[in-house]
Coordinates of C-alpha atoms in Angstrom, one line a residue:
M4 CA 137.9 115.3 -90.4
S5 CA 137.4 115.6 -86.2
L6 CA 137.6 114.1 -82.9
T7 CA 135.0 115.8 -82.4
H8 CA 134.2 113.6 -85.5
I9 CA 135.5 109.7 -84.7
Q10 CA 134.5 110.5 -80.5
S11 CA 130.5 110.7 -81.6
F12 CA 131.0 107.6 -83.4
I13 CA 132.9 105.6 -80.7
A14 CA 130.0 107.0 -78.5
V15 CA 127.2 106.0 -80.9
A16 CA 128.1 102.0 -81.5
E17 CA 129.6 101.9 -78.0
E18 CA 126.1 102.5 -76.9
G19 CA 123.8 101.3 -80.1
H20 CA 121.4 104.6 -80.4
V21 CA 121.9 108.2 -80.9
G22 CA 120.5 109.2 -78.1
R23 CA 122.2 107.3 -75.6
A24 CA 125.3 108.5 -77.2
A25 CA 124.1 111.6 -77.6
R26 CA 123.4 112.0 -73.2
R27 CA 126.7 110.5 -72.6
L28 CA 128.7 113.2 -74.7
H29 CA 126.4 116.3 -73.6
L30 CA 125.0 116.5 -76.6
S31 CA 121.8 116.9 -78.6
Q32 CA 120.7 114.7 -81.0
P33 CA 120.9 116.9 -84.2
P34 CA 124.4 117.9 -83.7
L35 CA 125.9 113.9 -82.6
S36 CA 123.5 112.8 -86.1
R37 CA 125.4 115.2 -87.9
H38 CA 128.6 114.7 -86.8
I39 CA 127.9 111.1 -88.0
L40 CA 127.3 112.0 -91.7
A41 CA 129.9 114.2 -91.7
L42 CA 131.8 111.6 -90.4
E43 CA 130.1 108.8 -93.2
D44 CA 129.6 111.3 -96.2
E45 CA 133.5 112.0 -96.2
L46 CA 134.5 108.1 -96.0
G47 CA 132.6 107.8 -98.5
T48 CA 130.3 105.1 -97.0
P49 CA 127.7 104.1 -94.6
L50 CA 128.8 103.1 -90.8
F51 CA 125.8 102.2 -89.9
E52 CA 122.3 100.1 -90.2
R53 CA 119.3 102.7 -88.8
T54 CA 117.0 100.7 -87.1
P55 CA 114.1 101.2 -85.5
R56 CA 115.6 100.6 -82.3
G57 CA 118.6 102.2 -82.5
M58 CA 122.0 102.0 -84.7
R59 CA 124.2 98.6 -85.8
L60 CA 127.4 98.7 -87.3
L61 CA 128.0 98.4 -90.5
P62 CA 131.2 96.5 -91.7
A63 CA 133.5 99.6 -92.9
G64 CA 132.3 100.3 -89.7
E65 CA 133.4 98.2 -88.2
T66 CA 136.4 98.4 -88.7
F67 CA 136.7 102.2 -88.2
L68 CA 136.1 100.8 -85.1
L69 CA 138.9 99.6 -84.3
H70 CA 141.1 102.3 -86.2
A71 CA 138.9 105.2 -84.4
R72 CA 139.5 103.3 -81.4
R73 CA 143.8 103.5 -82.0
I74 CA 143.9 106.9 -83.5
L75 CA 141.8 108.2 -79.7
A76 CA 144.3 105.8 -77.7
E77 CA 146.9 107.5 -79.3
V78 CA 146.6 110.7 -79.5
D79 CA 145.9 110.3 -75.1
A80 CA 149.5 108.8 -75.3
A81 CA 150.7 112.3 -77.4
V82 CA 149.3 114.3 -75.3
H83 CA 150.4 112.2 -72.2
T84 CA 153.6 112.1 -73.5
V85 CA 154.0 115.6 -74.4
R86 CA 152.8 116.8 -70.4
K87 CA 155.1 114.8 -69.2
V88 CA 157.9 116.2 -70.8
G89 CA 156.6 119.4 -70.8
T90 CA 156.5 119.5 -66.5
G91 CA 159.9 117.1 -66.3
P92 CA 163.3 119.1 -65.0
T93 CA 164.5 122.4 -66.6
E94 CA 168.0 122.9 -67.5
Q95 CA 169.4 126.4 -66.8

């Protein structure tokens, strides 16, 4: 599972539509769809119900969305902390 797959999942979940999520992520639809399918395959369960009007989260998707948002928040916090430490005063 990659951060790209998690970011793709969150975008589709929030947009409710692969096309809108693809535009938001500056991707074309086929790679974004592959990200979602790969994630579902890795987790062993569908996360979305595919409808004629878009994508709707299934209960497993709702659960994963909570975790996915926390994962990205933790990654952002780690990057911020490391950059802050890395640019702090150095001892000589």
